[in-house]
Coordinates of C-alpha atoms in Angstrom, one line a residue:
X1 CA -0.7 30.8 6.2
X2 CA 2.5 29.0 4.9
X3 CA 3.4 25.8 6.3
X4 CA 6.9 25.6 8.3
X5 CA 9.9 24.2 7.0
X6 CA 9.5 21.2 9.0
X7 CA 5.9 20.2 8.7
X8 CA 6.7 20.9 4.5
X9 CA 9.5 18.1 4.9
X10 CA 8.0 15.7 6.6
X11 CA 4.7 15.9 4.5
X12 CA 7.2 15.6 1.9
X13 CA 8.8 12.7 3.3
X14 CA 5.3 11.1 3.6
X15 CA 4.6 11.4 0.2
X16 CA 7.7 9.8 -0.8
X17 CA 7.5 6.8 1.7
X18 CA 3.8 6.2 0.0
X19 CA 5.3 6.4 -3.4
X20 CA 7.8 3.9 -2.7
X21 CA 5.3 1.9 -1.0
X22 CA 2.8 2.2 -3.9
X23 CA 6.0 1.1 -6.7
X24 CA 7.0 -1.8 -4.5
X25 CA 3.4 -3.2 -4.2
X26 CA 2.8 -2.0 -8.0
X27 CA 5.9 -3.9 -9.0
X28 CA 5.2 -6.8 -6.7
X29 CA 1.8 -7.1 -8.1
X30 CA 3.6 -7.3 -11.7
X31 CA 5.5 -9.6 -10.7
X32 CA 3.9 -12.2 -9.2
X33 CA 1.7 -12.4 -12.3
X34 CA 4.5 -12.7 -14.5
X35 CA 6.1 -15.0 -13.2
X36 CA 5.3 -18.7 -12.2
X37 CA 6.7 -17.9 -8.5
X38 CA 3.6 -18.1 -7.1
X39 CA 1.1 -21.6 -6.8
X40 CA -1.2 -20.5 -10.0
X41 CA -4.1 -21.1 -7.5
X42 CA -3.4 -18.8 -5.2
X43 CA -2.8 -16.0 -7.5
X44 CA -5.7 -14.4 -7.6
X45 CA -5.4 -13.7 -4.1
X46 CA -2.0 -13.0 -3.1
X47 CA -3.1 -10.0 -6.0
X48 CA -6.3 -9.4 -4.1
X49 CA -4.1 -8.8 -0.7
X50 CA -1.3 -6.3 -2.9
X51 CA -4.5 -4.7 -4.2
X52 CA -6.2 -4.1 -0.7
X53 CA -2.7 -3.4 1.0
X54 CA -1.9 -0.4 -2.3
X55 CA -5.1 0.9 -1.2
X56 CA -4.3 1.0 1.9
X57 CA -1.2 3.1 1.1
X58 CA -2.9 5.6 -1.0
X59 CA -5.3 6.2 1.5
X60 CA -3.0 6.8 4.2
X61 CA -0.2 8.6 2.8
X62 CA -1.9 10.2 -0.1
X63 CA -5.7 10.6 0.8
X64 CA -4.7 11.1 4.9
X65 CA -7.2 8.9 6.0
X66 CA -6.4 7.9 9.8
X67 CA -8.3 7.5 13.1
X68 CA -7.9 11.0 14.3
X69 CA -11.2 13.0 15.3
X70 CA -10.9 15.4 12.3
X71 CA -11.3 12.9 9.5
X72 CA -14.3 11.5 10.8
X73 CA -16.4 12.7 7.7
X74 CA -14.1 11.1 5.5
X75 CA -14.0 8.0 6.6
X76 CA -17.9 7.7 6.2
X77 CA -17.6 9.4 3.1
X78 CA -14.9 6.7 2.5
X79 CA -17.2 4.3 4.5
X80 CA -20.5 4.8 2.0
X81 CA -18.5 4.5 -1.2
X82 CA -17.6 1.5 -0.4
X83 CA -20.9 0.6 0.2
X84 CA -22.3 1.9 -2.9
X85 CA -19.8 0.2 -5.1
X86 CA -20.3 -2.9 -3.3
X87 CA -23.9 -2.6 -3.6
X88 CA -23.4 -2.4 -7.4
X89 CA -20.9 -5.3 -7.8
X90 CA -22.8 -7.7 -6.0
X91 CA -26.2 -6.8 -7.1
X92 CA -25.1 -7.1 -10.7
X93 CA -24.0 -10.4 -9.7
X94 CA -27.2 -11.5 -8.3
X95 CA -28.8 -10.1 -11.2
X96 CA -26.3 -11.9 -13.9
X97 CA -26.7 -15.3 -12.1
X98 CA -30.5 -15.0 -12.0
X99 CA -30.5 -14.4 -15.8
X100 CA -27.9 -17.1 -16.2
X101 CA -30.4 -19.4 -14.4
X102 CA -33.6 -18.4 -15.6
X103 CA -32.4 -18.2 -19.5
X104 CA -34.2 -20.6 -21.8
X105 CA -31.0 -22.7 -23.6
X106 CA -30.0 -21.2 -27.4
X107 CA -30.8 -24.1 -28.9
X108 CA -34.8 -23.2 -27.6
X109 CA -34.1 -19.7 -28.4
X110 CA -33.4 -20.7 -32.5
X111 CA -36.0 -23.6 -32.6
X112 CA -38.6 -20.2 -31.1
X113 CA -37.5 -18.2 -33.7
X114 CA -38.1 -20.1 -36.9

């Protein structure tokens, strides 16, 4: 089954608007670390907010994640993933700051060792 000319060109068309989307965030993103435009501060999450809104637009335009009945799968899919990864990120965390906590000083650790 081919796809008609007009559902090609404006799949086309969304490809291109989420490539453009993806440069301007990309090149915002760049820029705002670059330069000293930004309160130092707040930075990290003006970055954060390009990073979540870039994966926004991949989703969307390149990965054609939306609300609709038929990707329904994917957005759990989508949905768990998340999960796992955050599951992994904080837990390491948790772990790291446990260790951190519970970790004799190194000065102890050399005067043990002789």
């Amino acid at each position: 089954m081919s796809a008609e000319p007009e559902e090609a060109s404006s799949s086309l068309q969304s490809y291109l608007l989420g490539l453009g989307l993806a440069m301007v965030l990309t090149l915002a993103s760049f820029g705002a670390a670059v330069t000293h435009v930004v309160w130092a501060p707040g930075l990290a999450v003006l970055l954060a907010v390009l990073a979540i809104a870039q994966m926004g637009v991949h989703l969307v335009f390149f990965l054609h994640v939306s609300s609709s009945p038929d990707s329904a799968n994917t957005i759990l899919a989508l949905a768990f993933g998340v999960f796992v990864v955050g599951l992994v990120v904080f837990g390491s965390i948790i772990i790291m700051a446990n260790l951190n906590t519970h970790m004799l000083p190194m000065d102890d650790l050399i005067h043990m060792q002789r």
